[in-house]
C-alpha atoms as a PDB file:
ATOM      1  CA  UNK A   1       0.000   0.000   0.000  1.00  0.00           C
ATOM      2  CA  UNK A   2       1.494   3.325  -1.067  1.00  0.00           C
ATOM      3  CA  UNK A   3       2.216   5.806   1.707  1.00  0.00           C
ATOM      4  CA  UNK A   4       0.290   9.075   1.454  1.00  0.00           C
ATOM      5  CA  UNK A   5       2.352  12.043   0.379  1.00  0.00           C
ATOM      6  CA  UNK A   6       3.143  14.395   3.290  1.00  0.00           C
ATOM      7  CA  UNK A   7       2.173  18.009   2.917  1.00  0.00           C
ATOM      8  CA  UNK A   8       5.175  20.347   2.751  1.00  0.00           C
ATOM      9  CA  UNK A   9       3.820  22.509   5.549  1.00  0.00           C
ATOM     10  CA  UNK A  10       3.483  19.543   7.905  1.00  0.00           C
ATOM     11  CA  UNK A  11       6.443  19.216  10.351  1.00  0.00           C
ATOM     12  CA  UNK A  12       8.478  15.994  10.279  1.00  0.00           C
ATOM     13  CA  UNK A  13       7.732  13.063  12.598  1.00  0.00           C
ATOM     14  CA  UNK A  14      10.786  13.638  14.803  1.00  0.00           C
ATOM     15  CA  UNK A  15       9.631  17.214  15.405  1.00  0.00           C
ATOM     16  CA  UNK A  16       6.295  15.940  16.628  1.00  0.00           C
ATOM     17  CA  UNK A  17       7.893  13.271  18.755  1.00  0.00           C
ATOM     18  CA  UNK A  18      10.527  15.416  20.479  1.00  0.00           C
ATOM     19  CA  UNK A  19       8.391  18.244  21.745  1.00  0.00           C
ATOM     20  CA  UNK A  20      10.914  19.410  24.395  1.00  0.00           C
ATOM     21  CA  UNK A  21      13.437  19.840  21.621  1.00  0.00           C
ATOM     22  CA  UNK A  22      11.220  22.491  20.174  1.00  0.00           C
ATOM     23  CA  UNK A  23      11.354  24.517  23.370  1.00  0.00           C
ATOM     24  CA  UNK A  24      15.146  24.301  23.497  1.00  0.00           C
ATOM     25  CA  UNK A  25      15.444  25.353  19.881  1.00  0.00           C
ATOM     26  CA  UNK A  26      13.075  28.236  20.312  1.00  0.00           C
ATOM     27  CA  UNK A  27      14.951  29.417  23.413  1.00  0.00           C
ATOM     28  CA  UNK A  28      18.246  29.262  21.530  1.00  0.00           C
ATOM     29  CA  UNK A  29      16.815  31.272  18.662  1.00  0.00           C
ATOM     30  CA  UNK A  30      15.425  33.838  21.106  1.00  0.00           C
ATOM     31  CA  UNK A  31      18.814  34.281  22.818  1.00  0.00           C
ATOM     32  CA  UNK A  32      20.547  34.696  19.451  1.00  0.00           C
ATOM     33  CA  UNK A  33      17.965  37.245  18.453  1.00  0.00           C
ATOM     34  CA  UNK A  34      18.534  39.250  21.635  1.00  0.00           C
ATOM     35  CA  UNK A  35      22.318  39.187  21.149  1.00  0.00           C
ATOM     36  CA  UNK A  36      21.958  40.433  17.602  1.00  0.00           C
ATOM     37  CA  UNK A  37      19.328  43.099  18.230  1.00  0.00           C
ATOM     38  CA  UNK A  38      20.788  44.568  21.452  1.00  0.00           C
ATOM     39  CA  UNK A  39      23.572  46.614  19.761  1.00  0.00           C
ATOM     40  CA  UNK A  40      21.003  47.953  17.347  1.00  0.00           C
ATOM     41  CA  UNK A  41      18.779  49.183  20.169  1.00  0.00           C
ATOM     42  CA  UNK A  42      21.686  50.894  22.004  1.00  0.00           C
ATOM     43  CA  UNK A  43      24.272  51.777  19.352  1.00  0.00           C
ATOM     44  CA  UNK A  44      26.206  54.080  21.686  1.00  0.00           C
ATOM     45  CA  UNK A  45      26.914  51.226  24.127  1.00  0.00           C
ATOM     46  CA  UNK A  46      29.535  49.687  21.853  1.00  0.00           C
ATOM     47  CA  UNK A  47      31.505  52.868  21.647  1.00  0.00           C
ATOM     48  CA  UNK A  48      33.565  54.318  24.460  1.00  0.00           C
ATOM     49  CA  UNK A  49      34.049  58.017  24.318  1.00  0.00           C
ATOM     50  CA  UNK A  50      37.518  58.918  25.381  1.00  0.00           C
ATOM     51  CA  UNK A  51      38.109  62.219  27.093  1.00  0.00           C
ATOM     52  CA  UNK A  52      40.637  64.351  25.334  1.00  0.00           C
ATOM     53  CA  UNK A  53      43.435  65.482  27.578  1.00  0.00           C
ATOM     54  CA  UNK A  54      43.861  69.277  27.744  1.00  0.00           C
ATOM     55  CA  UNK A  55      46.598  70.598  25.537  1.00  0.00           C
ATOM     56  CA  UNK A  56      49.614  71.985  27.371  1.00  0.00           C
ATOM     57  CA  UNK A  57      49.991  75.728  27.309  1.00  0.00           C
ATOM     58  CA  UNK A  58      52.937  77.247  25.389  1.00  0.00           C
ATOM     59  CA  UNK A  59      54.586  78.116  28.672  1.00  0.00           C
ATOM     60  CA  UNK A  60      54.539  74.495  29.814  1.00  0.00           C
ATOM     61  CA  UNK A  61      56.017  73.368  26.470  1.00  0.00           C
ATOM     62  CA  UNK A  62      58.768  75.975  26.186  1.00  0.00           C
ATOM     63  CA  UNK A  63      59.723  76.979  29.700  1.00  0.00           C
ATOM     64  CA  UNK A  64      61.969  74.054  30.572  1.00  0.00           C
ATOM     65  CA  UNK A  65      64.048  75.931  33.104  1.00  0.00           C
ATOM     66  CA  UNK A  66      61.144  76.592  35.508  1.00  0.00           C
ATOM     67  CA  UNK A  67      59.464  73.140  35.412  1.00  0.00           C
ATOM     68  CA  UNK A  68      60.851  72.171  38.798  1.00  0.00           C
ATOM     69  CA  UNK A  69      59.585  75.390  40.401  1.00  0.00           C
ATOM     70  CA  UNK A  70      55.953  75.130  39.219  1.00  0.00           C
ATOM     71  CA  UNK A  71      53.866  74.173  42.270  1.00  0.00           C
ATOM     72  CA  UNK A  72      51.061  71.655  42.207  1.00  0.00           C
ATOM     73  CA  UNK A  73      47.415  72.590  41.635  1.00  0.00           C
ATOM     74  CA  UNK A  74      46.761  72.401  45.379  1.00  0.00           C
ATOM     75  CA  UNK A  75      49.051  75.417  46.055  1.00  0.00           C
ATOM     76  CA  UNK A  76      48.822  79.024  44.949  1.00  0.00           C
ATOM     77  CA  UNK A  77      49.956  79.559  41.306  1.00  0.00           C
ATOM     78  CA  UNK A  78      53.149  81.533  40.713  1.00  0.00           C
ATOM     79  CA  UNK A  79      53.122  84.792  38.767  1.00  0.00           C
ATOM     80  CA  UNK A  80      54.899  83.158  35.743  1.00  0.00           C
ATOM     81  CA  UNK A  81      51.719  81.624  34.207  1.00  0.00           C
ATOM     82  CA  UNK A  82      49.976  84.985  34.637  1.00  0.00           C
ATOM     83  CA  UNK A  83      52.827  86.672  32.752  1.00  0.00           C
ATOM     84  CA  UNK A  84      52.489  84.073  30.025  1.00  0.00           C
ATOM     85  CA  UNK A  85      48.760  84.766  29.661  1.00  0.00           C
ATOM     86  CA  UNK A  86      49.504  88.401  29.111  1.00  0.00           C
ATOM     87  CA  UNK A  87      52.239  87.453  26.667  1.00  0.00           C
ATOM     88  CA  UNK A  88      49.739  85.622  24.462  1.00  0.00           C
ATOM     89  CA  UNK A  89      47.918  88.874  23.761  1.00  0.00           C
ATOM     90  CA  UNK A  90      50.806  91.349  23.579  1.00  0.00           C
ATOM     91  CA  UNK A  91      54.281  90.729  22.064  1.00  0.00           C
ATOM     92  CA  UNK A  92      57.274  91.017  24.344  1.00  0.00           C
ATOM     93  CA  UNK A  93      60.694  92.288  23.393  1.00  0.00           C
ATOM     94  CA  UNK A  94      63.235  89.626  22.533  1.00  0.00           C
ATOM     95  CA  UNK A  95      65.519  88.818  25.472  1.00  0.00           C
ATOM     96  CA  UNK A  96      68.369  86.399  25.926  1.00  0.00           C
ATOM     97  CA  UNK A  97      67.529  83.277  27.949  1.00  0.00           C
ATOM     98  CA  UNK A  98      69.037  83.219  31.425  1.00  0.00           C
ATOM     99  CA  UNK A  99      69.317  80.446  33.979  1.00  0.00           C
ATOM    100  CA  UNK A 100      66.381  79.918  36.261  1.00  0.00           C
ATOM    101  CA  UNK A 101      68.405  80.775  39.381  1.00  0.00           C
ATOM    102  CA  UNK A 102      69.523  84.206  38.088  1.00  0.00           C
ATOM    103  CA  UNK A 103      66.527  85.211  35.934  1.00  0.00           C
ATOM    104  CA  UNK A 104      65.078  88.586  36.999  1.00  0.00           C
ATOM    105  CA  UNK A 105      61.721  89.911  35.769  1.00  0.00           C
ATOM    106  CA  UNK A 106      62.000  92.908  33.487  1.00  0.00           C
ATOM    107  CA  UNK A 107      59.998  96.080  34.123  1.00  0.00           C
ATOM    108  CA  UNK A 108      57.792  95.264  31.151  1.00  0.00           C
ATOM    109  CA  UNK A 109      57.102  91.804  32.512  1.00  0.00           C
ATOM    110  CA  UNK A 110      56.315  93.226  35.958  1.00  0.00           C
ATOM    111  CA  UNK A 111      53.865  95.735  34.475  1.00  0.00           C
ATOM    112  CA  UNK A 112      52.085  93.038  32.469  1.00  0.00           C
ATOM    113  CA  UNK A 113      52.051  90.701  35.463  1.00  0.00           C
ATOM    114  CA  UNK A 114      50.440  93.391  37.643  1.00  0.00           C
ATOM    115  CA  UNK A 115      47.881  94.109  34.926  1.00  0.00           C
ATOM    116  CA  UNK A 116      47.090  90.418  34.497  1.00  0.00           C
ATOM    117  CA  UNK A 117      46.714  89.958  38.255  1.00  0.00           C
ATOM    118  CA  UNK A 118      44.291  92.894  38.384  1.00  0.00           C
ATOM    119  CA  UNK A 119      42.193  91.428  35.570  1.00  0.00           C
ATOM    120  CA  UNK A 120      42.261  88.013  37.209  1.00  0.00           C
ATOM    121  CA  UNK A 121      41.178  89.382  40.589  1.00  0.00           C
ATOM    122  CA  UNK A 122      38.319  91.330  38.980  1.00  0.00           C
ATOM    123  CA  UNK A 123      36.856  88.240  37.329  1.00  0.00           C
ATOM    124  CA  UNK A 124      37.533  85.127  39.392  1.00  0.00           C
ATOM    125  CA  UNK A 125      40.227  83.511  41.471  1.00  0.00           C
ATOM    126  CA  UNK A 126      42.795  81.339  39.621  1.00  0.00           C
ATOM    127  CA  UNK A 127      42.653  77.593  40.210  1.00  0.00           C
ATOM    128  CA  UNK A 128      44.266  76.441  43.429  1.00  0.00           C
ATOM    129  CA  UNK A 129      43.619  79.657  45.370  1.00  0.00           C
ATOM    130  CA  UNK A 130      41.206  79.078  48.294  1.00  0.00           C
ATOM    131  CA  UNK A 131      37.959  81.006  48.094  1.00  0.00           C
ATOM    132  CA  UNK A 132      37.278  83.715  50.702  1.00  0.00           C
ATOM    133  CA  UNK A 133      35.112  82.607  53.611  1.00  0.00           C
ATOM    134  CA  UNK A 134      31.406  83.068  53.103  1.00  0.00           C
ATOM    135  CA  UNK A 135      29.818  85.993  54.860  1.00  0.00           C
ATOM    136  CA  UNK A 136      27.782  84.898  57.872  1.00  0.00           C
ATOM    137  CA  UNK A 137      24.054  85.297  57.482  1.00  0.00           C
ATOM    138  CA  UNK A 138      22.505  88.180  59.299  1.00  0.00           C
ATOM    139  CA  UNK A 139      20.713  87.555  62.532  1.00  0.00           C
ATOM    140  CA  UNK A 140      17.390  88.715  61.081  1.00  0.00           C
ATOM    141  CA  UNK A 141      17.598  86.168  58.247  1.00  0.00           C
ATOM    142  CA  UNK A 142      18.693  83.283  60.478  1.00  0.00           C
ATOM    143  CA  UNK A 143      16.262  83.812  63.327  1.00  0.00           C
ATOM    144  CA  UNK A 144      12.510  83.442  62.753  1.00  0.00           C
ATOM    145  CA  UNK A 145      10.307  86.498  63.130  1.00  0.00           C
ATOM    146  CA  UNK A 146       8.812  86.674  66.641  1.00  0.00           C
ATOM    147  CA  UNK A 147       5.014  86.488  66.749  1.00  0.00           C
ATOM    148  CA  UNK A 148       4.824  89.838  68.516  1.00  0.00           C
ATOM    149  CA  UNK A 149       6.652  91.508  65.617  1.00  0.00           C
ATOM    150  CA  UNK A 150       4.314  89.983  63.061  1.00  0.00           C
ATOM    151  CA  UNK A 151       1.211  91.332  64.813  1.00  0.00           C
ATOM    152  CA  UNK A 152       2.657  94.811  65.403  1.00  0.00           C
ATOM    153  CA  UNK A 153       4.676  95.457  62.229  1.00  0.00           C
ATOM    154  CA  UNK A 154       3.930  98.319  59.853  1.00  0.00           C
ATOM    155  CA  UNK A 155       3.360  98.091  56.092  1.00  0.00           C
ATOM    156  CA  UNK A 156       2.629 100.451  53.185  1.00  0.00           C
ATOM    157  CA  UNK A 157      -0.783 102.007  53.952  1.00  0.00           C
ATOM    158  CA  UNK A 158      -3.928 102.280  51.844  1.00  0.00           C
ATOM    159  CA  UNK A 159      -6.358 105.198  51.725  1.00  0.00           C
ATOM    160  CA  UNK A 160      -9.418 104.764  53.921  1.00  0.00           C
ATOM    161  CA  UNK A 161     -11.931 107.525  54.614  1.00  0.00           C
ATOM    162  CA  UNK A 162     -10.023 110.618  53.527  1.00  0.00           C
ATOM    163  CA  UNK A 163      -7.717 111.973  54.905  1.00  0.00           C
ATOM    164  CA  UNK A 164      -7.020 108.914  57.051  1.00  0.00           C
ATOM    165  CA  UNK A 165      -4.918 105.964  55.975  1.00  0.00           C
ATOM    166  CA  UNK A 166      -4.369 102.491  57.377  1.00  0.00           C
ATOM    167  CA  UNK A 167      -1.551 101.831  59.880  1.00  0.00           C
ATOM    168  CA  UNK A 168      -1.944 105.304  61.423  1.00  0.00           C
ATOM    169  CA  UNK A 169      -1.310 105.472  65.176  1.00  0.00           C
ATOM    170  CA  UNK A 170      -3.996 106.270  67.717  1.00  0.00           C
ATOM    171  CA  UNK A 171      -2.216 109.414  68.921  1.00  0.00           C
ATOM    172  CA  UNK A 172      -1.786 110.714  65.378  1.00  0.00           C
ATOM    173  CA  UNK A 173      -5.475 110.245  64.536  1.00  0.00           C
ATOM    174  CA  UNK A 174      -6.591 111.834  67.812  1.00  0.00           C
ATOM    175  CA  UNK A 175      -4.345 114.825  67.152  1.00  0.00           C
ATOM    176  CA  UNK A 176      -5.673 115.291  63.602  1.00  0.00           C
ATOM    177  CA  UNK A 177      -9.286 115.136  64.764  1.00  0.00           C
ATOM    178  CA  UNK A 178      -8.718 117.620  67.556  1.00  0.00           C
ATOM    179  CA  UNK A 179      -6.962 120.015  65.193  1.00  0.00           C
ATOM    180  CA  UNK A 180      -9.990 119.737  62.896  1.00  0.00           C
ATOM    181  CA  UNK A 181     -12.267 120.964  65.668  1.00  0.00           C
ATOM    182  CA  UNK A 182     -13.795 117.599  66.626  1.00  0.00           C
ATOM    183  CA  UNK A 183     -14.155 116.000  70.051  1.00  0.00           C
ATOM    184  CA  UNK A 184     -13.149 112.350  69.568  1.00  0.00           C
ATOM    185  CA  UNK A 185     -13.968 109.727  72.184  1.00  0.00           C
ATOM    186  CA  UNK A 186     -11.505 106.871  72.742  1.00  0.00           C
ATOM    187  CA  UNK A 187     -12.343 103.380  74.002  1.00  0.00           C
ATOM    188  CA  UNK A 188      -9.444 100.982  74.623  1.00  0.00           C
ATOM    189  CA  UNK A 189      -9.217  97.285  75.398  1.00  0.00           C
ATOM    190  CA  UNK A 190      -5.649  96.307  76.304  1.00  0.00           C
ATOM    191  CA  UNK A 191      -5.727  92.897  77.929  1.00  0.00           C
ATOM    192  CA  UNK A 192      -2.462  91.602  79.460  1.00  0.00           C
ATOM    193  CA  UNK A 193      -1.042  88.511  77.789  1.00  0.00           C
ATOM    194  CA  UNK A 194       1.862  86.168  78.519  1.00  0.00           C
ATOM    195  CA  UNK A 195       5.315  86.515  77.011  1.00  0.00           C
ATOM    196  CA  UNK A 196       4.694  83.905  74.317  1.00  0.00           C
ATOM    197  CA  UNK A 197       1.389  85.459  73.169  1.00  0.00           C
ATOM    198  CA  UNK A 198       1.399  88.564  70.933  1.00  0.00           C
ATOM    199  CA  UNK A 199      -0.507  91.618  72.146  1.00  0.00           C
ATOM    200  CA  UNK A 200      -4.167  92.096  71.301  1.00  0.00           C
ATOM    201  CA  UNK A 201      -4.832  95.794  71.845  1.00  0.00           C
ATOM    202  CA  UNK A 202      -8.036  97.185  70.345  1.00  0.00           C
ATOM    203  CA  UNK A 203      -8.817 100.923  70.286  1.00  0.00           C
ATOM    204  CA  UNK A 204     -11.974 102.578  68.914  1.00  0.00           C
ATOM    205  CA  UNK A 205     -12.287 106.304  68.238  1.00  0.00           C
ATOM    206  CA  UNK A 206     -15.810 107.676  67.836  1.00  0.00           C
ATOM    207  CA  UNK A 207     -16.623 111.127  66.447  1.00  0.00           C
ATOM    208  CA  UNK A 208     -20.143 112.514  66.309  1.00  0.00           C
ATOM    209  CA  UNK A 209     -21.232 115.228  63.893  1.00  0.00           C
ATOM    210  CA  UNK A 210     -18.322 114.380  61.589  1.00  0.00           C
ATOM    211  CA  UNK A 211     -18.461 115.946  58.116  1.00  0.00           C
ATOM    212  CA  UNK A 212     -17.715 113.800  55.080  1.00  0.00           C
ATOM    213  CA  UNK A 213     -18.696 114.682  51.499  1.00  0.00           C
ATOM    214  CA  UNK A 214     -20.629 117.629  52.962  1.00  0.00           C
ATOM    215  CA  UNK A 215     -22.769 115.224  54.960  1.00  0.00           C
ATOM    216  CA  UNK A 216     -22.927 114.933  58.724  1.00  0.00           C
ATOM    217  CA  UNK A 217     -22.802 111.631  60.526  1.00  0.00           C
ATOM    218  CA  UNK A 218     -21.079 109.361  63.014  1.00  0.00           C
ATOM    219  CA  UNK A 219     -17.472 108.236  62.329  1.00  0.00           C
ATOM    220  CA  UNK A 220     -16.008 105.150  63.982  1.00  0.00           C
ATOM    221  CA  UNK A 221     -12.320 104.226  63.577  1.00  0.00           C
ATOM    222  CA  UNK A 222     -10.939 100.871  64.795  1.00  0.00           C
ATOM    223  CA  UNK A 223      -7.296 100.074  65.611  1.00  0.00           C
ATOM    224  CA  UNK A 224      -5.547  96.731  66.134  1.00  0.00           C
ATOM    225  CA  UNK A 225      -2.291  96.962  68.079  1.00  0.00           C
ATOM    226  CA  UNK A 226      -2.106 100.722  67.520  1.00  0.00           C
ATOM    227  CA  UNK A 227      -2.696 100.481  63.756  1.00  0.00           C
ATOM    228  CA  UNK A 228      -5.788 101.877  62.059  1.00  0.00           C
ATOM    229  CA  UNK A 229      -7.452  99.246  59.887  1.00  0.00           C
ATOM    230  CA  UNK A 230     -11.156 100.220  59.612  1.00  0.00           C
ATOM    231  CA  UNK A 231     -13.207 103.397  59.223  1.00  0.00           C
ATOM    232  CA  UNK A 232     -17.004 103.396  59.161  1.00  0.00           C
ATOM    233  CA  UNK A 233     -19.262 106.373  58.465  1.00  0.00           C
ATOM    234  CA  UNK A 234     -22.943 106.293  59.379  1.00  0.00           C
ATOM    235  CA  UNK A 235     -24.709 109.281  57.754  1.00  0.00           C
ATOM    236  CA  UNK A 236     -27.678 111.092  59.249  1.00  0.00           C
ATOM    237  CA  UNK A 237     -29.323 111.434  55.847  1.00  0.00           C
ATOM    238  CA  UNK A 238     -28.846 108.119  53.992  1.00  0.00           C
ATOM    239  CA  UNK A 239     -30.444 109.282  50.723  1.00  0.00           C
ATOM    240  CA  UNK A 240     -28.256 112.386  50.405  1.00  0.00           C
ATOM    241  CA  UNK A 241     -25.141 110.475  51.337  1.00  0.00           C
ATOM    242  CA  UNK A 242     -25.954 107.771  48.773  1.00  0.00           C
ATOM    243  CA  UNK A 243     -25.977 110.466  46.078  1.00  0.00           C
ATOM    244  CA  UNK A 244     -22.513 111.531  47.228  1.00  0.00           C
ATOM    245  CA  UNK A 245     -21.356 107.914  47.185  1.00  0.00           C
ATOM    246  CA  UNK A 246     -22.418 107.514  43.551  1.00  0.00           C
ATOM    247  CA  UNK A 247     -20.571 110.733  42.740  1.00  0.00           C
ATOM    248  CA  UNK A 248     -17.275 109.937  44.465  1.00  0.00           C
ATOM    249  CA  UNK A 249     -17.376 106.123  44.168  1.00  0.00           C
ATOM    250  CA  UNK A 250     -18.999 105.413  40.802  1.00  0.00           C
ATOM    251  CA  UNK A 251     -17.070 102.124  40.512  1.00  0.00           C
ATOM    252  CA  UNK A 252     -18.829 100.689  43.573  1.00  0.00           C
ATOM    253  CA  UNK A 253     -21.254  98.098  42.127  1.00  0.00           C
ATOM    254  CA  UNK A 254     -24.973  98.120  42.822  1.00  0.00           C
ATOM    255  CA  UNK A 255     -26.259  94.763  44.019  1.00  0.00           C
ATOM    256  CA  UNK A 256     -29.860  93.652  43.958  1.00  0.00           C
ATOM    257  CA  UNK A 257     -29.641  92.815  47.640  1.00  0.00           C
ATOM    258  CA  UNK A 258     -28.948  96.471  48.422  1.00  0.00           C
ATOM    259  CA  UNK A 259     -25.466  95.788  49.791  1.00  0.00           C
ATOM    260  CA  UNK A 260     -22.483  96.760  47.665  1.00  0.00           C
ATOM    261  CA  UNK A 261     -18.867  95.660  48.006  1.00  0.00           C
ATOM    262  CA  UNK A 262     -15.623  95.899  46.068  1.00  0.00           C
ATOM    263  CA  UNK A 263     -11.963  95.057  46.669  1.00  0.00           C
ATOM    264  CA  UNK A 264      -9.033  97.000  45.275  1.00  0.00           C
ATOM    265  CA  UNK A 265      -5.711  95.482  46.293  1.00  0.00           C
ATOM    266  CA  UNK A 266      -5.648  95.458  50.111  1.00  0.00           C
ATOM    267  CA  UNK A 267      -8.606  97.865  50.335  1.00  0.00           C
ATOM    268  CA  UNK A 268     -12.191  96.696  50.837  1.00  0.00           C
ATOM    269  CA  UNK A 269     -15.171  99.050  50.571  1.00  0.00           C
ATOM    270  CA  UNK A 270     -18.660  97.966  51.610  1.00  0.00           C
ATOM    271  CA  UNK A 271     -21.934  99.907  51.627  1.00  0.00           C
ATOM    272  CA  UNK A 272     -25.532  99.349  52.748  1.00  0.00           C
ATOM    273  CA  UNK A 273     -26.931 102.684  51.533  1.00  0.00           C
ATOM    274  CA  UNK A 274     -29.008 101.205  48.702  1.00  0.00           C
ATOM    275  CA  UNK A 275     -30.702  98.838  51.118  1.00  0.00           C
ATOM    276  CA  UNK A 276     -31.201 101.488  53.793  1.00  0.00           C
ATOM    277  CA  UNK A 277     -33.069 103.898  51.471  1.00  0.00           C
ATOM    278  CA  UNK A 278     -35.289 101.171  49.977  1.00  0.00           C
ATOM    279  CA  UNK A 279     -38.740 100.283  51.234  1.00  0.00           C
ATOM    280  CA  UNK A 280     -37.553  96.916  52.469  1.00  0.00           C
ATOM    281  CA  UNK A 281     -34.675  98.526  54.347  1.00  0.00           C
ATOM    282  CA  UNK A 282     -36.976 101.081  55.896  1.00  0.00           C
ATOM    283  CA  UNK A 283     -39.275  98.335  57.173  1.00  0.00           C
ATOM    284  CA  UNK A 284     -36.308  96.334  58.488  1.00  0.00           C
ATOM    285  CA  UNK A 285     -34.711  99.491  59.916  1.00  0.00           C
ATOM    286  CA  UNK A 286     -31.433  98.667  58.210  1.00  0.00           C
ATOM    287  CA  UNK A 287     -28.491 100.717  59.342  1.00  0.00           C
ATOM    288  CA  UNK A 288     -26.916 102.867  56.649  1.00  0.00           C
ATOM    289  CA  UNK A 289     -23.114 102.829  56.575  1.00  0.00           C
ATOM    290  CA  UNK A 290     -20.085 103.094  54.295  1.00  0.00           C
ATOM    291  CA  UNK A 291     -17.058 101.023  55.364  1.00  0.00           C
ATOM    292  CA  UNK A 292     -13.360 101.059  54.459  1.00  0.00           C
ATOM    293  CA  UNK A 293     -11.012  98.234  55.572  1.00  0.00           C
ATOM    294  CA  UNK A 294      -7.389  97.176  55.160  1.00  0.00           C
ATOM    295  CA  UNK A 295      -7.702  93.433  54.574  1.00  0.00           C
ATOM    296  CA  UNK A 296      -4.181  92.704  55.815  1.00  0.00           C
ATOM    297  CA  UNK A 297      -4.956  93.913  59.321  1.00  0.00           C
ATOM    298  CA  UNK A 298      -8.380  92.298  59.269  1.00  0.00           C
ATOM    299  CA  UNK A 299      -6.712  88.990  58.464  1.00  0.00           C
ATOM    300  CA  UNK A 300      -4.153  89.507  61.246  1.00  0.00           C
ATOM    301  CA  UNK A 301      -6.874  90.078  63.815  1.00  0.00           C
ATOM    302  CA  UNK A 302      -8.742  86.954  62.674  1.00  0.00           C
ATOM    303  CA  UNK A 303      -5.506  84.952  62.754  1.00  0.00           C
ATOM    304  CA  UNK A 304      -4.816  86.103  66.301  1.00  0.00           C
ATOM    305  CA  UNK A 305      -8.298  84.985  67.380  1.00  0.00           C
ATOM    306  CA  UNK A 306      -7.781  81.559  65.815  1.00  0.00           C
ATOM    307  CA  UNK A 307      -4.315  80.956  67.273  1.00  0.00           C
ATOM    308  CA  UNK A 308      -4.260  82.686  70.647  1.00  0.00           C
ATOM    309  CA  UNK A 309      -7.803  83.488  71.785  1.00  0.00           C
ATOM    310  CA  UNK A 310      -8.311  80.194  73.615  1.00  0.00           C
ATOM    311  CA  UNK A 311      -4.859  80.301  75.173  1.00  0.00           C
ATOM    312  CA  UNK A 312      -5.362  83.867  76.381  1.00  0.00           C
ATOM    313  CA  UNK A 313      -8.705  83.002  77.996  1.00  0.00           C
ATOM    314  CA  UNK A 314      -7.518  79.853  79.805  1.00  0.00           C
ATOM    315  CA  UNK A 315      -4.536  81.563  81.436  1.00  0.00           C
END
């Protein structure tokens, strides 16, 4: 009986019989493939870049008499290399060579050496010369700012109710008001605190019959640690004062709620005049006021309350 012809794609019988041999052969082919393809994936790995040694300067190549006197890089360099640097830029007169023990620098060489040293000192120190010791940091930069300084420091002021500005002292504001013919009333709350708690001094100056924008009203000025941070004016005639507000503060937005507010840098301005003159405000007896605040000092007072209020009460 004739044997059926084997298809050319069918593997031989020994390949079917020795199945482990297939795994070995495939592993061998895979290793060969990795060996061949690895240089192609990293072509720079088969090359070693050699660092080129620095070329010797002309002085090192020609000055054979002074080779034994050249110090190492760890010591200070002699003036000869500095003279040679200057010689590369300017020609020197031809001189006869002399022995190293009797060679004396010429006036021209001394002048060029001094000039080269001046140029070298103005740019950077030559190699081998130790750097000058670093300047010690100032005490203010090394030491942290005490809490008391943070809550009493001054800063560039902002304009509040004219002519007053934030960070003004209590005495200065009292003096200005008295010179203007007013009788200011001062209320102070200076509670004693421990050494590790910053001060929390609050002062309030109240002036009745104060004139602002040709309108009379009540002025209240609040200080935190002897720094003015809030002025509030409560007019006697809210409608007339609202007309002045729209004239002098046209950028102040008009809100449907009747309360207006805007922020400009560290300055905050708030008003309730629109609500106070409305029918709803009249029924609710809303208080009419125009307020100026320095947000930096407002934030400091809130921060003090969060950090130290409980500690100050318990002691």
